Tab-separated table of C-alpha atoms in Angstrom:
chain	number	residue	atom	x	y	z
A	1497	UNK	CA	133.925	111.592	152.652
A	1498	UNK	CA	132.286	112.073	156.100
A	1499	UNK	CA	134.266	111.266	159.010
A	1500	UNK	CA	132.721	108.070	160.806
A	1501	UNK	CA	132.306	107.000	164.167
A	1502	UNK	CA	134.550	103.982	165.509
A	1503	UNK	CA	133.874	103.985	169.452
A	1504	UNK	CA	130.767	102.873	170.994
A	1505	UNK	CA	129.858	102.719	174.736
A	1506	UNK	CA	127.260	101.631	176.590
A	1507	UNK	CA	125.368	101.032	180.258
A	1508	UNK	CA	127.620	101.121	183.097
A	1509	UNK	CA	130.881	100.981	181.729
A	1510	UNK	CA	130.176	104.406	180.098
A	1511	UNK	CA	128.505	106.193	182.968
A	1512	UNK	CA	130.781	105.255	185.312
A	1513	UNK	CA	134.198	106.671	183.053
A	1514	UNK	CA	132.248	109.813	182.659
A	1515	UNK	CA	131.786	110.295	186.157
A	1516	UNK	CA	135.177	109.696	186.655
A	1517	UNK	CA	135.967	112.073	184.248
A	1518	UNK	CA	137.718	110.292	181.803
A	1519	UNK	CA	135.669	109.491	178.675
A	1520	UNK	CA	137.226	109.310	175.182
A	1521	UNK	CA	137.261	112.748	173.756
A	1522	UNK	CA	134.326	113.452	170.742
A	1523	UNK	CA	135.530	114.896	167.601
A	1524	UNK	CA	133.718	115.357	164.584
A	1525	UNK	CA	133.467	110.996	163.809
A	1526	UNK	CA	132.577	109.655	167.078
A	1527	UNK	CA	129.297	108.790	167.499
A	1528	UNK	CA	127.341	109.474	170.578
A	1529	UNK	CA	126.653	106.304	172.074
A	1530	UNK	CA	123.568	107.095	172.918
A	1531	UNK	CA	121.114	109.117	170.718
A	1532	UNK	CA	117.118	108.961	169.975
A	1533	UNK	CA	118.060	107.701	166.224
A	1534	UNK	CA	117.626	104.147	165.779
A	1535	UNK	CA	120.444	101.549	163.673
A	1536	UNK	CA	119.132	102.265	160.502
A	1537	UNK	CA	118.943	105.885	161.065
A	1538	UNK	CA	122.404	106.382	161.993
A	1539	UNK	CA	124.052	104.262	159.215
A	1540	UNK	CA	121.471	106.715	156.491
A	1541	UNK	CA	123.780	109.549	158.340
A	1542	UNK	CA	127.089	108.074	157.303
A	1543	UNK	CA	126.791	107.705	154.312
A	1544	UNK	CA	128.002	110.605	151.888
A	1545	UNK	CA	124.321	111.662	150.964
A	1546	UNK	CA	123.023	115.353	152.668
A	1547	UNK	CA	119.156	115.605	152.521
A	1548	UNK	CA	117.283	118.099	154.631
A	1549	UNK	CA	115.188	116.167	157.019
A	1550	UNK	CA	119.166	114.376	158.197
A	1551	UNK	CA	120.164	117.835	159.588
A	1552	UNK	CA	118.892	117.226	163.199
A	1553	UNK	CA	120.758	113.869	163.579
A	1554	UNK	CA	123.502	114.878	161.468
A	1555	UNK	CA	123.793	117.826	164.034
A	1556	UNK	CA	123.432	115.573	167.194
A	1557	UNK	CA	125.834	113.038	165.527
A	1558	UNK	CA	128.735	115.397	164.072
A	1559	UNK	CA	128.248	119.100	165.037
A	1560	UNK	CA	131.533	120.368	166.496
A	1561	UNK	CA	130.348	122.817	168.806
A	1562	UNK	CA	127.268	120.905	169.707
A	1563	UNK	CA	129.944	117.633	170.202
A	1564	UNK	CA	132.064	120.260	172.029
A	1565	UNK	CA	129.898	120.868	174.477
A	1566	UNK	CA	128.173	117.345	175.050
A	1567	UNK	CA	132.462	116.862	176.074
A	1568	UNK	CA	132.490	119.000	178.748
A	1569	UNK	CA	129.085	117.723	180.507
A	1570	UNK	CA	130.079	114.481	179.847
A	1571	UNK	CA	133.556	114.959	181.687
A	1572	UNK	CA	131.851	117.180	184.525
A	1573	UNK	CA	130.178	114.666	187.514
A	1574	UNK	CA	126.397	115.562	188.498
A	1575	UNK	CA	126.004	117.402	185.191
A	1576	UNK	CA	123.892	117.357	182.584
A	1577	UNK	CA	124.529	114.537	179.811
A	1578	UNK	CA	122.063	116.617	177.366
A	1579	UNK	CA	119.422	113.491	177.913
A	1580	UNK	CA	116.004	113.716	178.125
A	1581	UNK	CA	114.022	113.185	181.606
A	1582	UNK	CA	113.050	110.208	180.452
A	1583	UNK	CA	116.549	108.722	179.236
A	1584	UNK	CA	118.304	110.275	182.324
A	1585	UNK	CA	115.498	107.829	184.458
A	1586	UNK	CA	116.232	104.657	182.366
A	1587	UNK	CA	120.045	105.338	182.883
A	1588	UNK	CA	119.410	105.524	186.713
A	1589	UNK	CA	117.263	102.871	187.028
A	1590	UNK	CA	119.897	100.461	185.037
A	1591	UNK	CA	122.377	101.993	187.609
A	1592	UNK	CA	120.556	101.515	190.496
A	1593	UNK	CA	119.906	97.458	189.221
A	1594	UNK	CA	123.570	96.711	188.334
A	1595	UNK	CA	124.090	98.380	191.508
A	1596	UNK	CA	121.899	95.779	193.085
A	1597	UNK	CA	123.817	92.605	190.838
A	1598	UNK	CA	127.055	93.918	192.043
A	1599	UNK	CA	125.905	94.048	195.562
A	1600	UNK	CA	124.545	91.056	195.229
A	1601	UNK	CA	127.819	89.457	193.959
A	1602	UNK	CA	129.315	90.673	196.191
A	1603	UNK	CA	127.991	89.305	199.003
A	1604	UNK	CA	127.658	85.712	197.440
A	1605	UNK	CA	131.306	85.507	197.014
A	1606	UNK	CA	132.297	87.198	200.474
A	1607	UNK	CA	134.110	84.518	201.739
A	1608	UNK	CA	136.242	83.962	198.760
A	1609	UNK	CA	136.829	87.697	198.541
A	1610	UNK	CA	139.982	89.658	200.107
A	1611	UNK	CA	139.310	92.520	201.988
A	1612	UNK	CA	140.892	94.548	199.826
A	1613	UNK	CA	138.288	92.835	196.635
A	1614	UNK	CA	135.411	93.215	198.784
A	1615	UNK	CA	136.047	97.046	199.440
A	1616	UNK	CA	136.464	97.392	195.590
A	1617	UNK	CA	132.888	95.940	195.060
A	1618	UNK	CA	131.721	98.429	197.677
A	1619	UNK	CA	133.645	101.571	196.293
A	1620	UNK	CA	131.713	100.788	192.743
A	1621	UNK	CA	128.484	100.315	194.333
A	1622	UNK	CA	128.346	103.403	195.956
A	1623	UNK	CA	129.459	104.977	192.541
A	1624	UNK	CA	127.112	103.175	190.833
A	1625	UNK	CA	124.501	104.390	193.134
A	1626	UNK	CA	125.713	107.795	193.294
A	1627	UNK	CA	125.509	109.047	189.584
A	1628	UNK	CA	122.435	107.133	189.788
A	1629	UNK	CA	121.188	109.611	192.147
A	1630	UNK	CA	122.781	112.645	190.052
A	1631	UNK	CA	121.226	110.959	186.794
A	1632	UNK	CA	117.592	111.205	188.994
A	1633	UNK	CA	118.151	115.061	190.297
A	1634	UNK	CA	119.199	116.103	187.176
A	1635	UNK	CA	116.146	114.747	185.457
A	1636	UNK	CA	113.652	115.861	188.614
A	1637	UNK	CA	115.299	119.254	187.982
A	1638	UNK	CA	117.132	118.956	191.592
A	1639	UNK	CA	120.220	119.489	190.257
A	1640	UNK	CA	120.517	123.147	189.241
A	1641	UNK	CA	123.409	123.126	187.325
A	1642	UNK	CA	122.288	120.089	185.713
A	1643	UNK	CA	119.442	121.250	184.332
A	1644	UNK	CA	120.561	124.665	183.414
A	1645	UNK	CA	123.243	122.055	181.299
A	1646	UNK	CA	120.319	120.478	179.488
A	1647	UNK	CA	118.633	123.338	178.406
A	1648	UNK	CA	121.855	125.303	177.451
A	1649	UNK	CA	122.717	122.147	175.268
A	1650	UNK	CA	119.101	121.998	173.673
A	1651	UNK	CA	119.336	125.606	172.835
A	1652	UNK	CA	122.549	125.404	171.291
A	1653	UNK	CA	121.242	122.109	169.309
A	1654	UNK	CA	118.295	123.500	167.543
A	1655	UNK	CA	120.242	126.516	167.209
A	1656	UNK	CA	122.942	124.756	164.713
A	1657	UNK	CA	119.868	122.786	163.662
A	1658	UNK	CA	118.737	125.867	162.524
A	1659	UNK	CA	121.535	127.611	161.179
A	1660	UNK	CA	122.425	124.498	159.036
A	1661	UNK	CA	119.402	124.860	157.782
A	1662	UNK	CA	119.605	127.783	156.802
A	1663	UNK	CA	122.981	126.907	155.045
A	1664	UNK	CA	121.337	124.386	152.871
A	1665	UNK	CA	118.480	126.787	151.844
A	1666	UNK	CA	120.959	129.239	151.152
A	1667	UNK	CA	122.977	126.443	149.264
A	1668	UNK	CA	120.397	125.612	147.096
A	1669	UNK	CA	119.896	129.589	146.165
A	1670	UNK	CA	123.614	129.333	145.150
A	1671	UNK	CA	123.411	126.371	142.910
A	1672	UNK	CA	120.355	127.740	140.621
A	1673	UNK	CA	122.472	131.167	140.451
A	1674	UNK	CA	125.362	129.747	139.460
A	1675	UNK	CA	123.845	127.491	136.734
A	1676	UNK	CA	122.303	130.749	135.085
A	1677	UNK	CA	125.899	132.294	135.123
A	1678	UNK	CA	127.335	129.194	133.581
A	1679	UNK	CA	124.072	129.359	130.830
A	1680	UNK	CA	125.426	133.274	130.626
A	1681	UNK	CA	128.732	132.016	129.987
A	1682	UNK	CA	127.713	129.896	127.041
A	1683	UNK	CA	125.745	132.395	125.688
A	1684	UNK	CA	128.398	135.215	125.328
A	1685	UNK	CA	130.976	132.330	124.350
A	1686	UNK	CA	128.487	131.662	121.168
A	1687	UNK	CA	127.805	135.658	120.549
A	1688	UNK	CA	131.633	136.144	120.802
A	1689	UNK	CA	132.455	133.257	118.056
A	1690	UNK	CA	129.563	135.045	115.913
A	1691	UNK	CA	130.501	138.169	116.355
A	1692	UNK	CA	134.260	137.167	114.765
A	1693	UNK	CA	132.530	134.983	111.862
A	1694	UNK	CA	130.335	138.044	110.961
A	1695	UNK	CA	133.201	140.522	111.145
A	1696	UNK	CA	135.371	137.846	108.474
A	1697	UNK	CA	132.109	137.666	106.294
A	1698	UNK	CA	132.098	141.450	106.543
A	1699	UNK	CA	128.842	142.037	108.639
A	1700	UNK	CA	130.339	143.226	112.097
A	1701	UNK	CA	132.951	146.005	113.201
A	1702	UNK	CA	135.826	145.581	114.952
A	1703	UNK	CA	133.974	147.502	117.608
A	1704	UNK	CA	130.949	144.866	117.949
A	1705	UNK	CA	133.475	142.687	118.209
A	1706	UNK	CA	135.264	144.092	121.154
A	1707	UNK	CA	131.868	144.467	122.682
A	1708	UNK	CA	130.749	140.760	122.749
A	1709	UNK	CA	134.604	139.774	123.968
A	1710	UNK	CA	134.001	142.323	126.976
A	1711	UNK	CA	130.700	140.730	127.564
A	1712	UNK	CA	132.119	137.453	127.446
A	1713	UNK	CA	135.023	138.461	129.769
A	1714	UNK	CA	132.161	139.789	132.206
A	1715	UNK	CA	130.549	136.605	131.674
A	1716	UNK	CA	133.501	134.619	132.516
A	1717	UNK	CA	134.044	136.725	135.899
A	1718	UNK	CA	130.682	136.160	137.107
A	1719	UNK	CA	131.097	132.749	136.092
A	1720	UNK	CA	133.600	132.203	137.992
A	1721	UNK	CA	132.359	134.620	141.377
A	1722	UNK	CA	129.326	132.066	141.349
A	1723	UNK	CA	131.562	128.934	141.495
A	1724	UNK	CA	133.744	130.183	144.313
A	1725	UNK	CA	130.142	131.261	146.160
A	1726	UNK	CA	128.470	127.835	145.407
A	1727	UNK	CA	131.961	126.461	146.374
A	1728	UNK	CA	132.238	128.254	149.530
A	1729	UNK	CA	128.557	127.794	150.420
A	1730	UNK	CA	129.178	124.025	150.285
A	1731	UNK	CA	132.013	124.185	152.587
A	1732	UNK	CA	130.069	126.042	155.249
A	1733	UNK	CA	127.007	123.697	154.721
A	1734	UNK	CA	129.269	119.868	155.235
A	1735	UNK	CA	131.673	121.296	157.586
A	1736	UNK	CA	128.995	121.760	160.038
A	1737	UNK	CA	127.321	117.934	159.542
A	1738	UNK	CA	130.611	116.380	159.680
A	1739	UNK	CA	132.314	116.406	156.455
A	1740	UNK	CA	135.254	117.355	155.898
A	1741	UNK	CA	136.279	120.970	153.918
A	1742	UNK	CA	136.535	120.402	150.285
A	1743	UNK	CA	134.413	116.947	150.476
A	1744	UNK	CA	131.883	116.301	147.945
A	1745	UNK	CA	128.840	114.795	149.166
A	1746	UNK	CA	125.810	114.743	147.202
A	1747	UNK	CA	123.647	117.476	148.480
A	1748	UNK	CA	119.791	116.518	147.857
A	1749	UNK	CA	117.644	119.406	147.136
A	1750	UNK	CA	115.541	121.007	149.764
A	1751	UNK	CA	111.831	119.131	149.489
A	1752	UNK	CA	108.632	121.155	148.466
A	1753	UNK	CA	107.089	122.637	152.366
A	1754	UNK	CA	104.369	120.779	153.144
A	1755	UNK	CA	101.562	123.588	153.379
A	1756	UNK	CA	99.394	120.994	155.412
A	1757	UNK	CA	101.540	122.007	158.320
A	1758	UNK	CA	99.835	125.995	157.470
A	1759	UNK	CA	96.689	123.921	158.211
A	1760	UNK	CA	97.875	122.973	161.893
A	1761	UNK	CA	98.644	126.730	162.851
A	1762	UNK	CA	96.768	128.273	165.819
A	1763	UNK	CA	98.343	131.281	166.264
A	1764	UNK	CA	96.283	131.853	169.694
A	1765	UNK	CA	97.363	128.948	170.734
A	1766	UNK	CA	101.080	128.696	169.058
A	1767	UNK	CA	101.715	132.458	170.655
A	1768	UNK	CA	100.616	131.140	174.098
A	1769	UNK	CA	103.363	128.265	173.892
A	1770	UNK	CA	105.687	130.212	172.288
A	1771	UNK	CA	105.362	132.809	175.417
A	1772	UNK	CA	105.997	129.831	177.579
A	1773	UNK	CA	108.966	128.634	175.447
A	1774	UNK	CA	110.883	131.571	174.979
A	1775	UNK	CA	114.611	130.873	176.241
A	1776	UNK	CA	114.447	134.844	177.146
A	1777	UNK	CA	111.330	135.187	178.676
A	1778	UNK	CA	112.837	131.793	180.984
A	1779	UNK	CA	115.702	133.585	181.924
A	1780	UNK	CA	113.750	136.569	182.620
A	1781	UNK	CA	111.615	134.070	185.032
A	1782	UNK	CA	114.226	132.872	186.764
A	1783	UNK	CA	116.112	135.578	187.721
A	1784	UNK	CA	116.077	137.094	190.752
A	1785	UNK	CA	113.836	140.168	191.012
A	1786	UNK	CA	116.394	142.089	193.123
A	1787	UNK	CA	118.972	141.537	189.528
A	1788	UNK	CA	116.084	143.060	187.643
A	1789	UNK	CA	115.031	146.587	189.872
A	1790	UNK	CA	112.756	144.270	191.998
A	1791	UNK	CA	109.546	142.259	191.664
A	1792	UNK	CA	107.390	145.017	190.057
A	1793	UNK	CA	110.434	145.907	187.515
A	1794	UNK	CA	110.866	142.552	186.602
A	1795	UNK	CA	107.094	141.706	186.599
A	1796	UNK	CA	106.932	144.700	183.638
A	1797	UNK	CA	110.094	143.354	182.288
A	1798	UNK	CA	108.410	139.952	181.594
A	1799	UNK	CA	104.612	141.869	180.609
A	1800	UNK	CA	106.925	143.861	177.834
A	1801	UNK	CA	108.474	140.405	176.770
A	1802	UNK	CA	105.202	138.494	176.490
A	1803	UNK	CA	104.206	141.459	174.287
A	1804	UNK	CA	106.782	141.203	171.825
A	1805	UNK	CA	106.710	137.135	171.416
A	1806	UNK	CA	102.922	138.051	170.341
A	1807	UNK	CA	103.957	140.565	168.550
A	1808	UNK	CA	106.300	138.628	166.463
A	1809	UNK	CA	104.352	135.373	166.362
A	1810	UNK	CA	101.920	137.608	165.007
A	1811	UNK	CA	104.268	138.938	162.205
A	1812	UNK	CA	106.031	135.441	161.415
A	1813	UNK	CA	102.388	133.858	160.550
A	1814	UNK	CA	101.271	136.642	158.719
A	1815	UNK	CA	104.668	136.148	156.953
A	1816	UNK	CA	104.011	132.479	156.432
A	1817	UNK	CA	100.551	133.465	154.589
A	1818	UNK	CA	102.187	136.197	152.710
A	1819	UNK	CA	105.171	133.477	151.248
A	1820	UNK	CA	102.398	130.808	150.810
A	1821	UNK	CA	100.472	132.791	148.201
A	1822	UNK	CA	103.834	134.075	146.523
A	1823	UNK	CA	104.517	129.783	146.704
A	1824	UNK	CA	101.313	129.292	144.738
A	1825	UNK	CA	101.669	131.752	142.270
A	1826	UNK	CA	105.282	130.881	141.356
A	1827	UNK	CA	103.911	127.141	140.798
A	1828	UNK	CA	101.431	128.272	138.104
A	1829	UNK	CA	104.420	130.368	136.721
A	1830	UNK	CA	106.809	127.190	136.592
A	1831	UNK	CA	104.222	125.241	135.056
A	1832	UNK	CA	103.991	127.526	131.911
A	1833	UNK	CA	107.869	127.461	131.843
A	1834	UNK	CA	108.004	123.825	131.859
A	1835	UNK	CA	105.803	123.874	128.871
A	1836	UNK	CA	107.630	126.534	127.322
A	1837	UNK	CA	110.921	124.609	127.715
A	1838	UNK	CA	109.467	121.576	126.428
A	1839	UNK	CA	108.474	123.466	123.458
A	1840	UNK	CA	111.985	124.592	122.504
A	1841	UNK	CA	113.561	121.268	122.994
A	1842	UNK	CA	111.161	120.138	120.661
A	1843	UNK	CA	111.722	122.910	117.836
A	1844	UNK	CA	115.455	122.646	118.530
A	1845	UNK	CA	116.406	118.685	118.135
A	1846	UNK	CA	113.625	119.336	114.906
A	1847	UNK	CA	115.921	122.206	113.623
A	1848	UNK	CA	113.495	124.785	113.769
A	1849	UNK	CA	115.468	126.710	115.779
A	1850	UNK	CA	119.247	128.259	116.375
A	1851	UNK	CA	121.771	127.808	118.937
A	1852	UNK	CA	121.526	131.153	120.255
A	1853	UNK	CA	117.337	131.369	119.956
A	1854	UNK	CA	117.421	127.733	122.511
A	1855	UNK	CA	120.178	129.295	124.643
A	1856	UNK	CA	118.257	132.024	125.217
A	1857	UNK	CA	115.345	129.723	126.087
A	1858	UNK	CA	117.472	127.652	128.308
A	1859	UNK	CA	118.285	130.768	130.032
A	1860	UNK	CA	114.721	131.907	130.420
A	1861	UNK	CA	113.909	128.586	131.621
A	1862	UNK	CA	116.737	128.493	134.427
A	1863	UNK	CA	115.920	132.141	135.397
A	1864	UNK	CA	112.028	130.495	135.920
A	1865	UNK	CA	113.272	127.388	137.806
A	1866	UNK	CA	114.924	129.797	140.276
A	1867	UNK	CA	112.499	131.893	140.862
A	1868	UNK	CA	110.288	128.917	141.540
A	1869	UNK	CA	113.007	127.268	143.727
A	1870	UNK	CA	113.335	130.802	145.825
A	1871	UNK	CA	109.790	130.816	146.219
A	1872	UNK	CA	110.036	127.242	147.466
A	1873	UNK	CA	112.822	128.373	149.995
A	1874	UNK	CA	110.887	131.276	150.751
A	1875	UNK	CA	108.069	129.227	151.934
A	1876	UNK	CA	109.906	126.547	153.830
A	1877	UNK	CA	112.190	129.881	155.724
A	1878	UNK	CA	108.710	131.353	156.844
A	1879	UNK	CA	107.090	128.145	158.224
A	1880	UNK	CA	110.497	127.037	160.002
A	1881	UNK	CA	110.833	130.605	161.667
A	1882	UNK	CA	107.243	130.386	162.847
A	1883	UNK	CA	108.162	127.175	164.431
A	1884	UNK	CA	111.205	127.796	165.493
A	1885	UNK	CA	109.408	130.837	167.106
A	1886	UNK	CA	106.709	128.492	168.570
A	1887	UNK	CA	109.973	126.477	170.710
A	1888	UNK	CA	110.976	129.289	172.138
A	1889	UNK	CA	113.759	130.199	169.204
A	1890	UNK	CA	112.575	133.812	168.800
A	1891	UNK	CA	114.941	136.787	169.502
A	1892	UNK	CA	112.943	139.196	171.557
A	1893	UNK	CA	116.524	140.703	172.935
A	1894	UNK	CA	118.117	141.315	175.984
A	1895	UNK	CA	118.313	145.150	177.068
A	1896	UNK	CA	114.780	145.282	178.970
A	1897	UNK	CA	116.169	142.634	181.524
């Protein structure tokens, strides 16, 4: 079962132990108390259900290392809370206004205040107003470190976004494999107890015997080699969204890719943001020139980078185009192994055919749904990496820098 989240903080209160440096320590249940998911969002992410479009918040919500970081920028005054402008604003603003009520207070009770009470109200005022101010730099991009926070904490999110979701593709690959070598397994379980019924009735050799029992024993071991691999896939997959190891959440399979997206794709366009984007190319740009040979090194440096982002867009939409016609023809390919399948479980509950002639079907029909299901995968890899590539997640390297 997935861990779940027990401490919620809000407003004041929680800005003001952070600055301090003393906010509860994440782990893998605590929720962050504040996130861009609404109520109804969050409680779909606890419960013990994993469907692709969750991995974002599930990532924000119960990543380790993402939650690992978000601790230390939380605990760090004047950093980066890995908010957006706009959030980091609204926090300051609500700052700057209790702030205000607090001064406010204070003043109205002055004369029934000790000095040592009315210094208090000042000392949190001036806090108040102070991470306020950080809150505000940060966000205005003032605050170097700060931002340099944010951005290192967005990279790392959509990259465990993305490597999660790779897991679950990769997941899904696993499950249709190791269904065929279970299929396999039944199959050489039947020839072996046929083989030993023909050899009593006379028909079979010891020999063709001992051949279908080592098939069956090579049956057994892949059998087995795809459990542990869909087993340990699994693992990988939850750990990272907040389950614990050996949990057994149900794991919804990855949705059809919506081609209409293919339909949105400039490539003009998506290779001028992804230029823009690129978290190398920015770190190219804000280097110094002297780090980099000088300004004419570094101006080449960033020319050569810009070339290989269009380069690569290039490649990753012609990849997308290549995947969606493979998509396409693997569809019309299902769709004739639905029918066949339908066929033999027809002629089988009838009697009009054997045990081994459906298994064999079943087994042609499994090795069809995978192929479909990889084609799906295939499809939904290509169109992510495009995007991915279009955000600025595209490895162009380091060594030209």
């Amino acid at each position: 079962m997935k861990k779940k989240g027990i401490w919620k903080a809000a407003g004041a209160v929680f800005l003001m132990t952070a600055a301090a440096g003393c906010l509860p320590v994440y782990g893998a249940g605590t929720e962050l108390p504040l996130t861009e998911y609404d109520e109804s969002q969050l409680e779909k992410f606890r419960d013990d259900t994993l469907e692709y479009w969750e991995i974002p918040g599930l990532v924000e919500q119960y990543n380790t290392e993402f939650r690992n970081q978000l601790e230390i920028y939380y605990n760090n005054p004047g950093s980066s809370t890995g908010l957006t402008k706009d959030q980091l604003l609204s926090l300051a603003s609500d700052l700057r206004q209790e702030a205000n009520e607090l001064n406010q207070e204070a003043e109205d009770s002055k004369d029934d205040l000790t000095r040592e009470e009315y210094q208090e109200y000042q000392q949190n005022i001036r806090a108040l107003k102070s991470y306020a101010k950080d809150l505000e730099d940060d966000a205005d991009g003032k605050n170097a470190s700060g931002s340099s926070s944010i951005r290192n904490l967005r990279i790392l999110k959509n990259q465990q976004i993305q490597s999660a979701q790779e897991k679950m593709r990769a997941y899904e690959r696993l499950k249709d494999q190791d269904a065929i070598a279970q299929k396999n397994l039944e199959t050489a379980q039947l020839t072996y107890e046929s083989a030993k019924l023909r050899q009593e009735l006379g028909t079979y050799s010891a020999e063709n015997v001992l051949d279908a029992e080592r098939a069956l024993n090579q049956a057994r071991a892949s059998a087995s080699a795809a459990s542990d691999a869909l087993e340990n896939g699994k693992n990988d997959l939850i750990m990272m969204l907040g389950w614990s190891y050996g949990a057994q959440p149900e794991i919804v399979s990855v949705p059809e890719p919506d081609t209409g997206r293919i339909d949105g794709y400039d490539l003009d366009a998506d290779q001028a943001k992804a230029i823009e984007n690129n978290y190398t190319l920015f770190d190219t740009r804000m280097a110094s020139s002297s780090s980099q040979g000088g300004a004419n090194q570094k101006a080449r440096t960033i020319k050569t980078q810009e070339e290989q982002v269009t380069m690569k867009m290039d490649l990753l939409y012609q990849e997308v185009l290549q995947k969606q016609t493979a998509y396409q023809a693997a569809e019309t390919a299902y769709e004739k192994a639905v029918s066949d399948k339908t066929a033999a479980d027809s002629q089988y509950s009838l009697g009009m055919m054997s045990r081994e002639s459906y298994l064999t079907a079943e087994a042609s029909w499994l090795q069809s749904e995978a192929s479909y299901t990889s084609a799906k995968l295939d499809l939904t890899e290509a169109m992510e990496n495009y995007e991915w590539a279009r955000e600025g997640l595209l490895d162009i390297g380091s060594g030209s820098q």
